[in-house]
CSV table of C-alpha atoms in Angstrom, one decimal:
chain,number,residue,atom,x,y,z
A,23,UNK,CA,101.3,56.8,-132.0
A,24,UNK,CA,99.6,54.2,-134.1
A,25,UNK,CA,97.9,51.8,-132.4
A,26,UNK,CA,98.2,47.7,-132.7
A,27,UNK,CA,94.7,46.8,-134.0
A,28,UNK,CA,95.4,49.1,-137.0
A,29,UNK,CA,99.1,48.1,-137.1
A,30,UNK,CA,97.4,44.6,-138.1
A,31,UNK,CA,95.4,45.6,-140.4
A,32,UNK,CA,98.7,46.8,-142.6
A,33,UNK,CA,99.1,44.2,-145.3
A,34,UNK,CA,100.9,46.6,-147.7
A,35,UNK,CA,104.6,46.8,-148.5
A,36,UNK,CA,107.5,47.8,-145.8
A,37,UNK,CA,106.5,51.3,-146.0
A,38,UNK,CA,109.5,53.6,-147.2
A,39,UNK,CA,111.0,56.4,-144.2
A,40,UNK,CA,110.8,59.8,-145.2
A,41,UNK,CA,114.2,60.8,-146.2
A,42,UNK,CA,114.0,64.6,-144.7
A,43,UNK,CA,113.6,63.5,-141.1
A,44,UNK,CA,116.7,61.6,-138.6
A,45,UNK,CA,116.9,61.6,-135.4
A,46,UNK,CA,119.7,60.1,-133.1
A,47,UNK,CA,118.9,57.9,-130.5
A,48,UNK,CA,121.6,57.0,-127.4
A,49,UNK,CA,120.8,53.6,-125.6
A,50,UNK,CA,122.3,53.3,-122.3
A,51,UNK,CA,124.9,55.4,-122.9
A,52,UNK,CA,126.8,52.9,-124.7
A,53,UNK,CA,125.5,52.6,-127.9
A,54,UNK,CA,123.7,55.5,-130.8
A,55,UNK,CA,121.2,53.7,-132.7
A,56,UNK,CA,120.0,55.6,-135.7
A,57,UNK,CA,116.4,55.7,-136.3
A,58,UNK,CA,114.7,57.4,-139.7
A,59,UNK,CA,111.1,58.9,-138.9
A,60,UNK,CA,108.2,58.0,-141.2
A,61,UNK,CA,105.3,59.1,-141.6
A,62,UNK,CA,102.4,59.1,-139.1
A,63,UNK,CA,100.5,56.1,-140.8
A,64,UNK,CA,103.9,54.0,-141.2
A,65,UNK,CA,104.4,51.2,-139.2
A,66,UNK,CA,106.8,48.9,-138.9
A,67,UNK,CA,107.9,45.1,-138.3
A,68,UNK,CA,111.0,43.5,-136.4
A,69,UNK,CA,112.1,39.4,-136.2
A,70,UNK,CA,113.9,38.1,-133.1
A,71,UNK,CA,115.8,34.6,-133.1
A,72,UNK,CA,116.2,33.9,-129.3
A,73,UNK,CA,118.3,31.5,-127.5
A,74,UNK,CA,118.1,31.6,-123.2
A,75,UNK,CA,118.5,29.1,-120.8
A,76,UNK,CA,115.4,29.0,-118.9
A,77,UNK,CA,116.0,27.6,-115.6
A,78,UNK,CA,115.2,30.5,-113.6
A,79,UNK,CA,112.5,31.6,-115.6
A,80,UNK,CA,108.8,30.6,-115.4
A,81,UNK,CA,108.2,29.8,-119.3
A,82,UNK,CA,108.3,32.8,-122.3
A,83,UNK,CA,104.9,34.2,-121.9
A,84,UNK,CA,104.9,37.8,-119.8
A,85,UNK,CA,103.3,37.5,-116.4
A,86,UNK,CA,103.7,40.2,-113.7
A,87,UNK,CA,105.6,37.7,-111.4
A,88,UNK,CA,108.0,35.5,-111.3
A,89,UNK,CA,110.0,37.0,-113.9
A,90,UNK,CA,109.6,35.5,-117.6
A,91,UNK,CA,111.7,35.7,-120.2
A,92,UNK,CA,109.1,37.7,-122.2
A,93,UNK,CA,109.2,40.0,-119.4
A,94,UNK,CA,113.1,40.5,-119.7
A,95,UNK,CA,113.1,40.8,-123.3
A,96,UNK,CA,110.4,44.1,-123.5
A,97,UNK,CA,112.4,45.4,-120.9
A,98,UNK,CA,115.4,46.0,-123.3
A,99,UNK,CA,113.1,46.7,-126.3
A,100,UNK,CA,111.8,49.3,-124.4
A,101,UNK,CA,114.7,50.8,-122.8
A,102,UNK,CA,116.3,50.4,-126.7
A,103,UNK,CA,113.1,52.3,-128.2
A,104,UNK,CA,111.5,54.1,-126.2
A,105,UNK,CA,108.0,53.1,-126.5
A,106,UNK,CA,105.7,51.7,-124.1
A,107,UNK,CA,105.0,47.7,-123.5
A,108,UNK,CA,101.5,48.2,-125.7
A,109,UNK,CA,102.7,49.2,-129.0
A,110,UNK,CA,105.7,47.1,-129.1
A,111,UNK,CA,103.1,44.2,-129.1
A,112,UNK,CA,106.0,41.7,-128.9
A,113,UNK,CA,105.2,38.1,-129.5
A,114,UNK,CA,106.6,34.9,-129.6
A,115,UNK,CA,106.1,31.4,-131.6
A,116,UNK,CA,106.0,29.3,-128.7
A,117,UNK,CA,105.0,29.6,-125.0
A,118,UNK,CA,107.5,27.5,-123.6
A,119,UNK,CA,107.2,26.0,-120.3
A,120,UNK,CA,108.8,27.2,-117.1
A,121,UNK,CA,112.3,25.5,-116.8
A,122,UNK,CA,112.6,25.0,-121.0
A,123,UNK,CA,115.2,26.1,-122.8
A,124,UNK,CA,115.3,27.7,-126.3
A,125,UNK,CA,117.8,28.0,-129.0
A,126,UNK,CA,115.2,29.1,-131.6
A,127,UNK,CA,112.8,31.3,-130.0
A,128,UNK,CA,111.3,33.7,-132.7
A,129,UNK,CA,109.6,36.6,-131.8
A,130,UNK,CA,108.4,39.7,-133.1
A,131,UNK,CA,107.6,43.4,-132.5
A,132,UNK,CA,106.5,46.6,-134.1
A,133,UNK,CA,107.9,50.1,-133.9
A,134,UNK,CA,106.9,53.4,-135.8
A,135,UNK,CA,109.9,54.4,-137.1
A,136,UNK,CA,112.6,52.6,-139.7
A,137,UNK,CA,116.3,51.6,-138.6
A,138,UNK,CA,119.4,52.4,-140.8
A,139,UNK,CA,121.3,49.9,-138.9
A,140,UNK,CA,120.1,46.8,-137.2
A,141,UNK,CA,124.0,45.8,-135.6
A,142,UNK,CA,123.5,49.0,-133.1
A,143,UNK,CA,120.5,47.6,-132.7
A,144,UNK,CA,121.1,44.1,-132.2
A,145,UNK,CA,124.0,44.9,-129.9
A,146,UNK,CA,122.0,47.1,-128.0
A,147,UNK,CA,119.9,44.5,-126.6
A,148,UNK,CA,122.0,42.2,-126.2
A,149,UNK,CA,124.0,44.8,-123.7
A,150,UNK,CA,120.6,44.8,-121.8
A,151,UNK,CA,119.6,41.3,-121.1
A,152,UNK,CA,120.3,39.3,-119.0
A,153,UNK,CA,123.2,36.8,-119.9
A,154,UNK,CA,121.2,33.6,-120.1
A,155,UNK,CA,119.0,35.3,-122.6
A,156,UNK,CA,120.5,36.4,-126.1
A,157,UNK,CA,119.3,37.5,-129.5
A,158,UNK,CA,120.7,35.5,-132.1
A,159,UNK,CA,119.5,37.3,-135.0
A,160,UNK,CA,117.5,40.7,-135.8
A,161,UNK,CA,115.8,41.2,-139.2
A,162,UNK,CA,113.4,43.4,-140.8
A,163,UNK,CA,110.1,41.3,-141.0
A,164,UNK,CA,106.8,41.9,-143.5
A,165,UNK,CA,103.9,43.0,-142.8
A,166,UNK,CA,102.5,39.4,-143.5
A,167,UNK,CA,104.6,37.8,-140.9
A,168,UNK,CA,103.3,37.0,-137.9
A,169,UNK,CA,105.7,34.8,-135.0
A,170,UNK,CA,102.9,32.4,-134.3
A,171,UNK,CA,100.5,32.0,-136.7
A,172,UNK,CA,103.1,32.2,-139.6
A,173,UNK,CA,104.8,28.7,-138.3
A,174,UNK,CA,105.0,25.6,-141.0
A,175,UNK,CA,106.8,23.3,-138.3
A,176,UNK,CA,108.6,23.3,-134.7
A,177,UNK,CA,111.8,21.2,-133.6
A,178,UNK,CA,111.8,20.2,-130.4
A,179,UNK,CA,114.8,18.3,-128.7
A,180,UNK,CA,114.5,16.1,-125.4
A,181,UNK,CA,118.3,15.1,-124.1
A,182,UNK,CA,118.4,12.2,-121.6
A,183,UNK,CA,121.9,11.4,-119.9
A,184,UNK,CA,121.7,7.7,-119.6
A,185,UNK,CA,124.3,6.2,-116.8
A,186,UNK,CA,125.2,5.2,-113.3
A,187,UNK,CA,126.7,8.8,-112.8
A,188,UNK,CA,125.1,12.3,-114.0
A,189,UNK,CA,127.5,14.4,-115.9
A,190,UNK,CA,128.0,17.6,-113.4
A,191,UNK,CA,127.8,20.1,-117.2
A,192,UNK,CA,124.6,18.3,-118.5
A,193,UNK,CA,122.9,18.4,-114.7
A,194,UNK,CA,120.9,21.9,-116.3
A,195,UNK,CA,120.0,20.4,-119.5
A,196,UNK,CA,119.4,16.5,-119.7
A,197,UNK,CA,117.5,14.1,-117.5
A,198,UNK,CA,119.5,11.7,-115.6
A,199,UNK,CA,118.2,8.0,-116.5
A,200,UNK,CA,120.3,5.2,-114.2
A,201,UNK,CA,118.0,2.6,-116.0
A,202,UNK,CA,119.6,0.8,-119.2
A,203,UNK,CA,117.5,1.6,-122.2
A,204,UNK,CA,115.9,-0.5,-125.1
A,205,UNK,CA,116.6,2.3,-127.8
A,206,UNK,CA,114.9,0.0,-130.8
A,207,UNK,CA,112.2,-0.4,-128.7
A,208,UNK,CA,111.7,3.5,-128.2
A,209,UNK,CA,112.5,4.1,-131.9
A,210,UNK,CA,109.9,1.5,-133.0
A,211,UNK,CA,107.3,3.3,-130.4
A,212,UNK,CA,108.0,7.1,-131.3
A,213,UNK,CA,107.0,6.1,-135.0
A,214,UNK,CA,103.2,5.8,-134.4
A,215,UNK,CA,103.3,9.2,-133.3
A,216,UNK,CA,104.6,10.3,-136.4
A,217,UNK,CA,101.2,11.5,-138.9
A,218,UNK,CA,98.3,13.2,-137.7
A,219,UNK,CA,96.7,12.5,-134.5
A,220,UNK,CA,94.2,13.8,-132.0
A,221,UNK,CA,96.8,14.3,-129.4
A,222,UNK,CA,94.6,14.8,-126.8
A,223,UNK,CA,95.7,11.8,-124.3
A,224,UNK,CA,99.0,13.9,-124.2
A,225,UNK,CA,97.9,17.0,-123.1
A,226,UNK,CA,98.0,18.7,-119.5
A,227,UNK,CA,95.3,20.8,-118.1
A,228,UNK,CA,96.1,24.4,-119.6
A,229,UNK,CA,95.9,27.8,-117.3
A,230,UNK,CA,95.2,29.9,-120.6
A,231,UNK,CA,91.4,30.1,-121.9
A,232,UNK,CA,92.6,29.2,-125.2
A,233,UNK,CA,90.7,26.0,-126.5
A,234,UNK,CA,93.7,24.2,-129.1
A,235,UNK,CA,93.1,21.8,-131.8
A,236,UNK,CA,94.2,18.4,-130.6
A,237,UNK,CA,94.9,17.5,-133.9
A,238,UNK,CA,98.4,17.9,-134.6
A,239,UNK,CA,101.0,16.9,-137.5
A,240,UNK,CA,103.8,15.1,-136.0
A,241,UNK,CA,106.5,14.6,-139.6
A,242,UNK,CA,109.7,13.1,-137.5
A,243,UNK,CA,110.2,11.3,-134.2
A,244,UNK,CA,114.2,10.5,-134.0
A,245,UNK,CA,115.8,8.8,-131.2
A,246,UNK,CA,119.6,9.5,-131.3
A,247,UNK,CA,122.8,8.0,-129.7
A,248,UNK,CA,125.4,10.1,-128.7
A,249,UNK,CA,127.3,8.2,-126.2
A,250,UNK,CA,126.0,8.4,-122.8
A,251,UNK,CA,123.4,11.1,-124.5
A,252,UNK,CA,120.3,9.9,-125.6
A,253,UNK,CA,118.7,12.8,-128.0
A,254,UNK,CA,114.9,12.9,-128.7
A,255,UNK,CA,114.2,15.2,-131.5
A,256,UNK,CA,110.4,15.9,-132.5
A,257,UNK,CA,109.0,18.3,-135.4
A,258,UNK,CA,105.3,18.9,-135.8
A,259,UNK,CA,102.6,21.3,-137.0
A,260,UNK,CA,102.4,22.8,-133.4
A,261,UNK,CA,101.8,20.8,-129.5
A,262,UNK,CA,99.9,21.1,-127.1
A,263,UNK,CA,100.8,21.9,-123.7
A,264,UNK,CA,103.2,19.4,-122.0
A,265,UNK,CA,102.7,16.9,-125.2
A,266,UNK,CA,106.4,16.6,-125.8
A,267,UNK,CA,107.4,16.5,-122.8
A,268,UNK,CA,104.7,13.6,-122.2
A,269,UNK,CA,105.6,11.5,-125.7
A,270,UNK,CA,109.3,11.6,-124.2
A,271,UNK,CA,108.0,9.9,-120.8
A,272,UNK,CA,106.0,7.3,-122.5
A,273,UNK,CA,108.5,6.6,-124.7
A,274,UNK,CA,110.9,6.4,-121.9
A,275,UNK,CA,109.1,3.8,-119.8
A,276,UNK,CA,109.2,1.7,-123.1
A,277,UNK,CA,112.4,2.2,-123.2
A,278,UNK,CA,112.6,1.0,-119.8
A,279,UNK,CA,110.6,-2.4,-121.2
A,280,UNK,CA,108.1,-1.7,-118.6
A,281,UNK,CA,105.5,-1.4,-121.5
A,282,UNK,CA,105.2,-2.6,-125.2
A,283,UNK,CA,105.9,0.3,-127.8
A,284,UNK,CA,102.5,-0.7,-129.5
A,285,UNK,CA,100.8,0.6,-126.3
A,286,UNK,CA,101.3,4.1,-127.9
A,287,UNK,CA,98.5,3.4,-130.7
A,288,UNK,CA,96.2,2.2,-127.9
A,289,UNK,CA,96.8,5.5,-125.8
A,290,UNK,CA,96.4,8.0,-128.9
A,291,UNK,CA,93.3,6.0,-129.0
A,292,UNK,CA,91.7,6.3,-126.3
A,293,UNK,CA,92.0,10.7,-126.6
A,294,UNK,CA,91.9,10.6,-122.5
A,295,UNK,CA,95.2,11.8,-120.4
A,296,UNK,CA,94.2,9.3,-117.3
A,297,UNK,CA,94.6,6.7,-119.9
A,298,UNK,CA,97.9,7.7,-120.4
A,299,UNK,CA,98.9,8.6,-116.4
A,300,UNK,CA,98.3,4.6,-115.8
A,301,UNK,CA,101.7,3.7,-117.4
A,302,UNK,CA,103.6,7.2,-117.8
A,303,UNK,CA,105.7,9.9,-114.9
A,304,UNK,CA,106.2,13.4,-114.7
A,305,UNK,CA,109.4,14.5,-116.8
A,306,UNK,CA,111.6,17.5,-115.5
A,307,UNK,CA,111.3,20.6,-118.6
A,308,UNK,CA,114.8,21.2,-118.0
A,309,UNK,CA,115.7,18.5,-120.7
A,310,UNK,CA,113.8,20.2,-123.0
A,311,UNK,CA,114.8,22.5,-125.6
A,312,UNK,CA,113.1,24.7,-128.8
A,313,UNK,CA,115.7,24.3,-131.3
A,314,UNK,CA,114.3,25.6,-134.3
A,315,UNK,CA,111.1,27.3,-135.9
A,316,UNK,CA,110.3,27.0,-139.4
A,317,UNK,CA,108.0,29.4,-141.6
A,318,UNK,CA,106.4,30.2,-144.6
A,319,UNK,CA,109.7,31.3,-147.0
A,320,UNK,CA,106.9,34.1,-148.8
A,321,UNK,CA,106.5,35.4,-144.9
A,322,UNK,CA,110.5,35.8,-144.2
A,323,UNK,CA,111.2,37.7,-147.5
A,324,UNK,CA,112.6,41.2,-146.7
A,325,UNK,CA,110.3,44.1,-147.6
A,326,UNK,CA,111.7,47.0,-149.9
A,327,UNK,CA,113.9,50.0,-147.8
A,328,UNK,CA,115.0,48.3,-144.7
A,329,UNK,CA,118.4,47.6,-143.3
A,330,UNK,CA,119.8,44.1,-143.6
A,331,UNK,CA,119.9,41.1,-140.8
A,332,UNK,CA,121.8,41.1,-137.9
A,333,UNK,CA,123.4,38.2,-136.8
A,334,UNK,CA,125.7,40.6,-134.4
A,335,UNK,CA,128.9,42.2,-134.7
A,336,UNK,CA,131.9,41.1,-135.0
A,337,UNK,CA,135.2,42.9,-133.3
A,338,UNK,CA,138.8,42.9,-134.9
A,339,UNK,CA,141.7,44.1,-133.1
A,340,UNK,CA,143.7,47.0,-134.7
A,341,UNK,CA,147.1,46.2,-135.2
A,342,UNK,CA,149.5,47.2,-132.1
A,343,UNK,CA,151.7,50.5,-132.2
A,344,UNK,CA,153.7,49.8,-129.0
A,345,UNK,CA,157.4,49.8,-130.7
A,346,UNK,CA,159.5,46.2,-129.8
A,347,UNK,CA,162.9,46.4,-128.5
């Protein structure tokens, strides 16, 4: 089995399956995947696109307790492929918080063998999670691309419900605001986060021992009316933790006229988070959503020899033999 570190250190074409060799794989009893063994040295690259609702989860990343939905999804890769949590190596693009949704998610993992057919695949999985997690789309991925470090931009969107009374189906994904808001205001605010900034006045205290660049691009900031639904949508270069979720709250109590939006300038300023817990709140995560991921286009083409995407399969019904009287 070939480990991850040398795995990595692949940066040659999708390697081609040995034609001489098939085995056939059953998955739960429900579904025959076909897999085509390579050679020993082969290894071999899959791309998830990931939508769950994440209210009973605690965030992606895998932790032993409470579940994840990292956690959830090596369960079915492993059940689907047999192999151990350590050489799947599964990944995602972004750690999202406990409570956030996703409708972009992209992950990836490595197997030793080639598929034929990525719908069994793809189908598989799906018949294994858990119904408020689902894979969108699975693809054969290069060598070169990697689910994190291969990102050019993120999309994240921030829906607010803004009325007297909270609509009962947006309770699990928008944050109920009674307070009228000053959407010019907030529009006029969220464009002096846009550019490159030291964002470190809007970043929480991290568990992880990673130390992240504050610096981040920020290319849009868009506040959207949709009736009662107030949209923020955000792309950058990458965030730090809690930083969208702490622009939205700022922008918020602007909103609110509480503050001025050219406060924001003053706050990026000053590169310390107290500065900015004098005039902001906590904001739920369950308003929050990864919408979309985008990458490099030379890390997304296919390699040579692999099956093609998977956006799922579709069912049509055979035409009915009962005989009409």
């Amino acid at each position: 089995m070939m480990t991850y570190a040398a795995a990595a250190a692949l940066v040659a074409p999708f390697p081609s399956p040995s034609p001489s060799s098939t085995s056939l794989l059953s998955l739960n009893s429900a579904v025959d995947v076909v897999e085509v063994q390579p050679n020993q040295d082969s290894v071999y690259k899959w791309r998830l696109v990931l939508a769950y609702d994440g209210t009973r989860y605690a965030g992606w990343q895998y932790q032993e307790s409470p579940p994840t939905v990292q956690c959830a999804v090596e369960k079915a890769l492993i059940q689907t492929t047999k192999l151990p949590r350590k050489d799947l190596q599964l990944v995602g693009a972004s750690r999202t918080d406990a409570g956030v949704h996703a409708w972009g998610q992209v992950a990836h993992f490595v197997t030793p063998f080639n598929y034929e057919n990525l719908d069994r695949v793809h189908m598989a999985l799906n018949g294994l999670l858990p119904s408020d997690i689902r894979v969108r789309e699975t693809s054969p991925a290069s060598a070169e691309f990697h689910a994190r470090f291969s990102v050019k931009s993120k999309i994240y969107h921030y829906k607010i419900y803004s009325d007297t009374i909270m609509d009962p189906f947006q309770r699990r994904f928008a944050y109920h605001n009674m307070y009228k808001l000053n959407t010019a205001a907030m529009r006029e605010a969220a464009k002096y986060f846009v550019g490159k900034h030291d964002f470190t006045s809007f970043e929480n205290a991290s568990h992880n021992d990673r130390v992240p660049d504050p610096v981040k691009h920020i290319f849009r900031f868009d506040v959207k009316e949709m009736g009662a639904l107030l949209q923020l949508e955000v792309e950058g270069s990458g965030f730090l933790y809690r930083q969208v979720r702490n622009m939205v709250a700022l922008l918020l109590q602007i909103g609110k006229e509480a503050i001025p939006p050219d406060i924001v300038p003053y706050i990026l300023a000053s590169r310390d988070r107290k500065e900015l817990a004098k005039y902001s709140f906590y904001l739920p995560p369950h308003g929050l959503c990864l919408v979309s991921i985008n990458y490099n286009e030379s890390h997304l083409l296919p390699p040579p020899d692999c099956p093609a995407k998977s956006f799922g399969m579709h069912h049509t019904i055979r035409k009915c033999k009962v005989v009409y009287y």
